[in-house]
Amino acid sequence: MATQKIGFTCAYAPVPIIEAAGFAPFRVFPETDSKDQSGHMLHDNLCPHVKKVLDRALDEDLPELEGMVFINSCDSMRRLSDAWQEARPYDRTILLDLPSSNTDASTDFLASEYKRMLKTLCQWNSVDVSLDNLKSRIDAWNSLAQTLGNIEHAMGHNFYPGLSSQYQKIINLTAMHSVDKAFLKAKEIDLDKMSPQKGHAPIFIFGNLLFDPKVFNLFEDWNMHVIDNDFCTGSRFVNSVDYDASQDLFYSLASSWMMRTPCARTMDIADPGAIAQKIVDRAKSCNAKGVIGFTVKFCDPYLARIPMIREALQQESIPFLMLEGDCTLGSMGQQQTRIEAFTEMLEV
Amino acid sequence: MMYDYFKNMVDGVSQKILQDPDSINAKKKYVLEIAKIGQKLYTRDERIAWCGVTIPFDLLNSMGVTSCFVEFVGAMLSSNETAPIFIKEAEDSGYAPDSCAYHRAVTGAMLKDIMPEPDFVIGSSSPCTAGLAVMEDMARRFKKDFFILNVPQNNSKESVKFLTDQIKEMTRFITAHTQKPLSMEKLGRALEFFNESSLILKDIYNLAKQTPSPVDNKLLKDFGTVIGLIMGTREGVEICQAFKDELIDRIESKKIDPSKEKIRIMWIQNRIQYKFPIEKMLEDFGVKIVVDELNDVTWEPMDPDNPFESIARRIISIPYSLGTNERIAHMQLLAREYKLDGAINPCHWGCRQGTGVRGLTTKGLKDVNVPVLNLEIDCVDSRNLAQGQIETR
Ligand code: SF4
Ligand code: SF4
């Protein structure tokens, strides 16, 4: 199993490509005790996701990395890529451009960016590009996606104490170790041996990042059943890739990443603001009694869409609670009263 | 309200020009032309497109579309002191106070129904994510078709091709709404005007580099961004020429006061839009803004035989679209060419794109011995202005 790590910060960096180049993935989560100093290099009004990741870089709070993959997903992220080069000038970095519209041309372009990513990573690792390797890593990824899908399905129908936290641990393993390891862990979950419980409020949660498994335990303590989720550190992270022999593999990858449930920064130009309706539909289809949005402060892509999401949920009379945080467990702790009041109001 | 505002401006400035027809009147002619665009945007039978900042307005003009970037409205509302009303409206409706006030003002204007309804909306990923979000919101609220120009940051062959193809696609999108196909002849003429304007702009900026510089703190305020709205027209060429004439006249008639130029500085990104006497304050200290960061010709001449690719290359060359290293390299070049003593970065609140790299910019300019004063100010929303503090700094 590969041990040399490639760091990345955005869910639009496909783990199968990292693995196909013979590296292990390492998503640099904004989780650190490093001192808050990134604001000097960037600015304090950038999102804590980006700032904390840079704090880790400045403080050497990272494992040994063979390089970093950045995605031009939003201004803050591209600024992170710029600052990283200053903070760790000896690191190899690559920035992939990510189109904002989900058109065919965008998918074609993203396919060429993903191809560039594999080529670059293979160069860094002094190995040849192998499409067979890529195929086999995509197959492994698809198996994991399917297994995670089964867990999501179970979570969507019953409340199993502790399951959402375990699910999050598996996603984190995928992001920080390997797809195979995550798959084995996922397979260990035996739903037949778990007993569902009643009484928790079924809630759909969405936003940008929520990756600490302990947060999900807190939610349970606060009477919440995470019936479905839409986070780039959650269900959006692992999605299966449809490919067949007739199609370019990179195109298949790009189309899977472009067409999956988008992050707020990716837009459906045929239906501007579609994110709002998608959240309503998702909340309805999982029978959520309420919706909670979590975003980090200063995140333009999400904050700009919250009013339209609020409006759409209101129209359907779906209760909505919006929370802002800074990616820490502490900031989530401060939300306890509001979340408890919200779940109580739902009268389960 | 906005129609009257622009109409009054058009009438007032036209009259002033008539009163003194023999003067060069560069600034007045410029304000008149920009106000005319404002007036057209609020006129019913025009084809209107609301756009992002880096959209090729020469191309849209050649297709008979009156177009403008939405931040222009934010700036206008700020300059006529009404922005706080609209910003408050946006905030009361749930739009985050932490975001860029250009966009909060535009959003508030939309909510209060004073943004004219467009025929379609074209956003661009450059300069900023927040700008693109407001364009999406606009398309949604007005229920209009939406197009996005994705501007890659990497300046590679593939990126140029991607953007070129999108520009071609954009012309088809526009045609679908106007029922008028693109005339290559009209586009060719627009590009010729654009090239002519660019050449004169280069002359203007070269004149501004002189010591003492013939500019004053206000003359070329936000010029590089706003002139893009008209560069592909005959009027654009005339206005550029008027500015060049104005500078030559100042030099020849020795109207330049060297005591107002003890310190030569650059203004980074955009100026403060509301009434705030920063230019006067600086002048009183003998500080002259000899260059605005975005006042530069960063592109090669447009090639009428290869129009879409040259437009794509132009968009990618604008400092907004660049990675920070290249952007800083561009500022360092300006620092050398303009013999700068310092720079002011307003650090416009909420701008992740520009303000987001405050520290890197400061360091990059310090590396070439240009100290930067970071103001930490909101360039559009005057509500929290701490004038005394700024004066002291
Ligand atoms: S999408 Fe939001 S949270 Fe993620 S990097 Fe961009 S601004 Fe930060
Ligand atoms: S100031 Fe910054 S955030 Fe605001 S419109 Fe300009 S680039 Fe975008």
PDB file of N, CA, C and O in Angstrom, chain B residues 345-385:
ATOM      1  N   ASN B 345      -3.379  50.000  -0.202  1.00  0.00           N
ATOM      2  CA  ASN B 345      -4.333  48.924  -0.465  1.00  0.00           C
ATOM      3  C   ASN B 345      -5.540  49.208   0.415  1.00  0.00           C
ATOM      4  O   ASN B 345      -5.432  49.171   1.639  1.00  0.00           O
ATOM      5  N   PRO B 346      -6.698  49.493  -0.180  1.00  0.00           N
ATOM      6  CA  PRO B 346      -7.847  49.803   0.675  1.00  0.00           C
ATOM      7  C   PRO B 346      -8.306  48.580   1.463  1.00  0.00           C
ATOM      8  O   PRO B 346      -8.972  48.701   2.470  1.00  0.00           O
ATOM      9  N   CYS B 347      -7.925  47.385   0.999  1.00  0.00           N
ATOM     10  CA  CYS B 347      -8.355  46.136   1.638  1.00  0.00           C
ATOM     11  C   CYS B 347      -9.870  46.129   1.802  1.00  0.00           C
ATOM     12  O   CYS B 347     -10.382  45.958   2.920  1.00  0.00           O
ATOM     13  N   HIS B 348     -10.515  46.331   0.679  1.00  0.00           N
ATOM     14  CA  HIS B 348     -11.987  46.394   0.680  1.00  0.00           C
ATOM     15  C   HIS B 348     -12.577  45.203   1.430  1.00  0.00           C
ATOM     16  O   HIS B 348     -12.299  44.048   1.101  1.00  0.00           O
ATOM     17  N   TRP B 349     -13.399  45.494   2.397  1.00  0.00           N
ATOM     18  CA  TRP B 349     -13.992  44.475   3.266  1.00  0.00           C
ATOM     19  C   TRP B 349     -14.764  43.444   2.439  1.00  0.00           C
ATOM     20  O   TRP B 349     -15.565  43.807   1.573  1.00  0.00           O
ATOM     21  N   GLY B 350     -14.517  42.184   2.724  1.00  0.00           N
ATOM     22  CA  GLY B 350     -15.317  41.126   2.093  1.00  0.00           C
ATOM     23  C   GLY B 350     -14.786  40.660   0.755  1.00  0.00           C
ATOM     24  O   GLY B 350     -15.343  39.746   0.164  1.00  0.00           O
ATOM     25  N   CYS B 351     -13.714  41.282   0.262  1.00  0.00           N
ATOM     26  CA  CYS B 351     -13.193  40.863  -1.043  1.00  0.00           C
ATOM     27  C   CYS B 351     -12.134  39.789  -0.848  1.00  0.00           C
ATOM     28  O   CYS B 351     -10.991  40.082  -0.536  1.00  0.00           O
ATOM     29  N   ARG B 352     -12.548  38.542  -1.022  1.00  0.00           N
ATOM     30  CA  ARG B 352     -11.565  37.449  -0.822  1.00  0.00           C
ATOM     31  C   ARG B 352     -10.550  37.470  -1.970  1.00  0.00           C
ATOM     32  O   ARG B 352      -9.411  37.059  -1.806  1.00  0.00           O
ATOM     33  N   GLN B 353     -11.005  37.862  -3.126  1.00  0.00           N
ATOM     34  CA  GLN B 353     -10.142  37.825  -4.309  1.00  0.00           C
ATOM     35  C   GLN B 353      -8.933  38.754  -4.151  1.00  0.00           C
ATOM     36  O   GLN B 353      -7.797  38.339  -4.326  1.00  0.00           O
ATOM     37  N   GLY B 354      -9.177  40.002  -3.813  1.00  0.00           N
ATOM     38  CA  GLY B 354      -8.083  40.976  -3.754  1.00  0.00           C
ATOM     39  C   GLY B 354      -7.537  41.145  -2.346  1.00  0.00           C
ATOM     40  O   GLY B 354      -6.360  40.898  -2.074  1.00  0.00           O
ATOM     41  N   THR B 355      -8.448  41.526  -1.433  1.00  0.00           N
ATOM     42  CA  THR B 355      -8.030  41.724  -0.045  1.00  0.00           C
ATOM     43  C   THR B 355      -7.504  40.424   0.545  1.00  0.00           C
ATOM     44  O   THR B 355      -6.639  40.433   1.423  1.00  0.00           O
ATOM     45  N   GLY B 356      -8.022  39.308   0.018  1.00  0.00           N
ATOM     46  CA  GLY B 356      -7.640  37.991   0.531  1.00  0.00           C
ATOM     47  C   GLY B 356      -6.143  37.736   0.532  1.00  0.00           C
ATOM     48  O   GLY B 356      -5.659  36.907   1.287  1.00  0.00           O
ATOM     49  N   VAL B 357      -5.401  38.439  -0.302  1.00  0.00           N
ATOM     50  CA  VAL B 357      -3.944  38.220  -0.314  1.00  0.00           C
ATOM     51  C   VAL B 357      -3.208  39.460   0.189  1.00  0.00           C
ATOM     52  O   VAL B 357      -2.066  39.712  -0.211  1.00  0.00           O
ATOM     53  N   ARG B 358      -3.851  40.184   1.070  1.00  0.00           N
ATOM     54  CA  ARG B 358      -3.240  41.404   1.608  1.00  0.00           C
ATOM     55  C   ARG B 358      -1.783  41.183   2.039  1.00  0.00           C
ATOM     56  O   ARG B 358      -0.888  41.945   1.674  1.00  0.00           O
ATOM     57  N   GLY B 359      -1.565  40.115   2.807  1.00  0.00           N
ATOM     58  CA  GLY B 359      -0.221  39.884   3.359  1.00  0.00           C
ATOM     59  C   GLY B 359       0.798  39.624   2.253  1.00  0.00           C
ATOM     60  O   GLY B 359       1.922  40.144   2.297  1.00  0.00           O
ATOM     61  N   LEU B 360       0.399  38.827   1.263  1.00  0.00           N
ATOM     62  CA  LEU B 360       1.344  38.507   0.184  1.00  0.00           C
ATOM     63  C   LEU B 360       1.650  39.743  -0.653  1.00  0.00           C
ATOM     64  O   LEU B 360       2.793  39.969  -1.059  1.00  0.00           O
ATOM     65  N   THR B 361       0.615  40.545  -0.879  1.00  0.00           N
ATOM     66  CA  THR B 361       0.820  41.763  -1.667  1.00  0.00           C
ATOM     67  C   THR B 361       1.774  42.700  -0.925  1.00  0.00           C
ATOM     68  O   THR B 361       2.689  43.280  -1.517  1.00  0.00           O
ATOM     69  N   THR B 362       1.536  42.863   0.364  1.00  0.00           N
ATOM     70  CA  THR B 362       2.380  43.758   1.158  1.00  0.00           C
ATOM     71  C   THR B 362       3.832  43.309   1.089  1.00  0.00           C
ATOM     72  O   THR B 362       4.746  44.105   0.880  1.00  0.00           O
ATOM     73  N   LYS B 363       4.008  41.992   1.230  1.00  0.00           N
ATOM     74  CA  LYS B 363       5.387  41.481   1.210  1.00  0.00           C
ATOM     75  C   LYS B 363       6.012  41.655  -0.182  1.00  0.00           C
ATOM     76  O   LYS B 363       7.165  42.088  -0.316  1.00  0.00           O
ATOM     77  N   GLY B 364       5.230  41.324  -1.195  1.00  0.00           N
ATOM     78  CA  GLY B 364       5.738  41.403  -2.572  1.00  0.00           C
ATOM     79  C   GLY B 364       6.206  42.809  -2.913  1.00  0.00           C
ATOM     80  O   GLY B 364       7.222  42.995  -3.573  1.00  0.00           O
ATOM     81  N   LEU B 365       5.468  43.805  -2.454  1.00  0.00           N
ATOM     82  CA  LEU B 365       5.872  45.185  -2.761  1.00  0.00           C
ATOM     83  C   LEU B 365       7.020  45.626  -1.863  1.00  0.00           C
ATOM     84  O   LEU B 365       7.907  46.375  -2.289  1.00  0.00           O
ATOM     85  N   LYS B 366       7.002  45.116  -0.635  1.00  0.00           N
ATOM     86  CA  LYS B 366       8.111  45.441   0.268  1.00  0.00           C
ATOM     87  C   LYS B 366       9.429  44.914  -0.316  1.00  0.00           C
ATOM     88  O   LYS B 366      10.480  45.553  -0.180  1.00  0.00           O
ATOM     89  N   ASP B 367       9.355  43.778  -0.979  1.00  0.00           N
ATOM     90  CA  ASP B 367      10.554  43.194  -1.597  1.00  0.00           C
ATOM     91  C   ASP B 367      11.184  44.150  -2.612  1.00  0.00           C
ATOM     92  O   ASP B 367      12.366  44.018  -2.923  1.00  0.00           O
ATOM     93  N   VAL B 368      10.371  45.046  -3.186  1.00  0.00           N
ATOM     94  CA  VAL B 368      10.961  46.020  -4.120  1.00  0.00           C
ATOM     95  C   VAL B 368      10.953  47.417  -3.479  1.00  0.00           C
ATOM     96  O   VAL B 368      10.847  48.433  -4.170  1.00  0.00           O
ATOM     97  N   ASN B 369      11.019  47.405  -2.165  1.00  0.00           N
ATOM     98  CA  ASN B 369      11.121  48.653  -1.386  1.00  0.00           C
ATOM     99  C   ASN B 369       9.932  49.598  -1.555  1.00  0.00           C
ATOM    100  O   ASN B 369      10.094  50.808  -1.571  1.00  0.00           O
ATOM    101  N   VAL B 370       8.780  49.007  -1.716  1.00  0.00           N
ATOM    102  CA  VAL B 370       7.565  49.836  -1.789  1.00  0.00           C
ATOM    103  C   VAL B 370       6.689  49.486  -0.583  1.00  0.00           C
ATOM    104  O   VAL B 370       6.061  48.430  -0.550  1.00  0.00           O
ATOM    105  N   PRO B 371       6.671  50.360   0.424  1.00  0.00           N
ATOM    106  CA  PRO B 371       5.816  50.060   1.581  1.00  0.00           C
ATOM    107  C   PRO B 371       4.336  50.209   1.215  1.00  0.00           C
ATOM    108  O   PRO B 371       3.984  51.036   0.370  1.00  0.00           O
ATOM    109  N   VAL B 372       3.514  49.386   1.851  1.00  0.00           N
ATOM    110  CA  VAL B 372       2.075  49.417   1.552  1.00  0.00           C
ATOM    111  C   VAL B 372       1.303  49.838   2.798  1.00  0.00           C
ATOM    112  O   VAL B 372       1.540  49.317   3.881  1.00  0.00           O
ATOM    113  N   LEU B 373       0.402  50.784   2.605  1.00  0.00           N
ATOM    114  CA  LEU B 373      -0.512  51.150   3.689  1.00  0.00           C
ATOM    115  C   LEU B 373      -1.818  50.399   3.471  1.00  0.00           C
ATOM    116  O   LEU B 373      -2.500  50.606   2.464  1.00  0.00           O
ATOM    117  N   ASN B 374      -2.126  49.481   4.387  1.00  0.00           N
ATOM    118  CA  ASN B 374      -3.370  48.718   4.284  1.00  0.00           C
ATOM    119  C   ASN B 374      -4.459  49.436   5.075  1.00  0.00           C
ATOM    120  O   ASN B 374      -4.391  49.523   6.298  1.00  0.00           O
ATOM    121  N   LEU B 375      -5.454  49.947   4.369  1.00  0.00           N
ATOM    122  CA  LEU B 375      -6.432  50.807   5.044  1.00  0.00           C
ATOM    123  C   LEU B 375      -7.522  50.063   5.809  1.00  0.00           C
ATOM    124  O   LEU B 375      -8.086  50.592   6.744  1.00  0.00           O
ATOM    125  N   GLU B 376      -7.884  48.871   5.370  1.00  0.00           N
ATOM    126  CA  GLU B 376      -8.978  48.115   6.000  1.00  0.00           C
ATOM    127  C   GLU B 376     -10.265  48.940   6.002  1.00  0.00           C
ATOM    128  O   GLU B 376     -10.745  49.403   7.035  1.00  0.00           O
ATOM    129  N   ILE B 377     -10.803  49.129   4.861  1.00  0.00           N
ATOM    130  CA  ILE B 377     -11.952  50.012   4.713  1.00  0.00           C
ATOM    131  C   ILE B 377     -12.974  49.322   3.813  1.00  0.00           C
ATOM    132  O   ILE B 377     -12.631  48.410   3.069  1.00  0.00           O
ATOM    133  N   ASP B 378     -14.216  49.736   3.916  1.00  0.00           N
ATOM    134  CA  ASP B 378     -15.202  49.249   2.957  1.00  0.00           C
ATOM    135  C   ASP B 378     -15.336  50.312   1.883  1.00  0.00           C
ATOM    136  O   ASP B 378     -15.702  51.450   2.174  1.00  0.00           O
ATOM    137  N   CYS B 379     -15.014  49.969   0.659  1.00  0.00           N
ATOM    138  CA  CYS B 379     -14.985  50.978  -0.411  1.00  0.00           C
ATOM    139  C   CYS B 379     -16.374  51.386  -0.890  1.00  0.00           C
ATOM    140  O   CYS B 379     -16.512  52.333  -1.657  1.00  0.00           O
ATOM    141  N   VAL B 380     -17.406  50.666  -0.486  1.00  0.00           N
ATOM    142  CA  VAL B 380     -18.754  50.936  -0.996  1.00  0.00           C
ATOM    143  C   VAL B 380     -19.722  51.321   0.119  1.00  0.00           C
ATOM    144  O   VAL B 380     -20.573  52.189  -0.041  1.00  0.00           O
ATOM    145  N   ASP B 381     -19.581  50.683   1.254  1.00  0.00           N
ATOM    146  CA  ASP B 381     -20.495  50.899   2.369  1.00  0.00           C
ATOM    147  C   ASP B 381     -19.851  51.890   3.335  1.00  0.00           C
ATOM    148  O   ASP B 381     -18.883  51.567   4.013  1.00  0.00           O
ATOM    149  N   SER B 382     -20.434  53.076   3.405  1.00  0.00           N
ATOM    150  CA  SER B 382     -19.814  54.133   4.219  1.00  0.00           C
ATOM    151  C   SER B 382     -20.276  54.102   5.674  1.00  0.00           C
ATOM    152  O   SER B 382     -19.853  54.906   6.484  1.00  0.00           O
ATOM    153  N   ARG B 383     -21.127  53.135   6.002  1.00  0.00           N
ATOM    154  CA  ARG B 383     -21.754  53.203   7.326  1.00  0.00           C
ATOM    155  C   ARG B 383     -20.768  53.090   8.486  1.00  0.00           C
ATOM    156  O   ARG B 383     -20.982  53.666   9.531  1.00  0.00           O
ATOM    157  N   ASN B 384     -19.723  52.302   8.295  1.00  0.00           N
ATOM    158  CA  ASN B 384     -18.802  52.116   9.421  1.00  0.00           C
ATOM    159  C   ASN B 384     -17.497  52.876   9.254  1.00  0.00           C
ATOM    160  O   ASN B 384     -16.467  52.502   9.806  1.00  0.00           O
ATOM    161  N   LEU B 385     -17.545  53.911   8.455  1.00  0.00           N
ATOM    162  CA  LEU B 385     -16.306  54.621   8.146  1.00  0.00           C
ATOM    163  C   LEU B 385     -15.734  55.330   9.374  1.00  0.00           C
ATOM    164  O   LEU B 385     -16.430  56.089  10.044  1.00  0.00           O
TER     165      LEU B 385
END
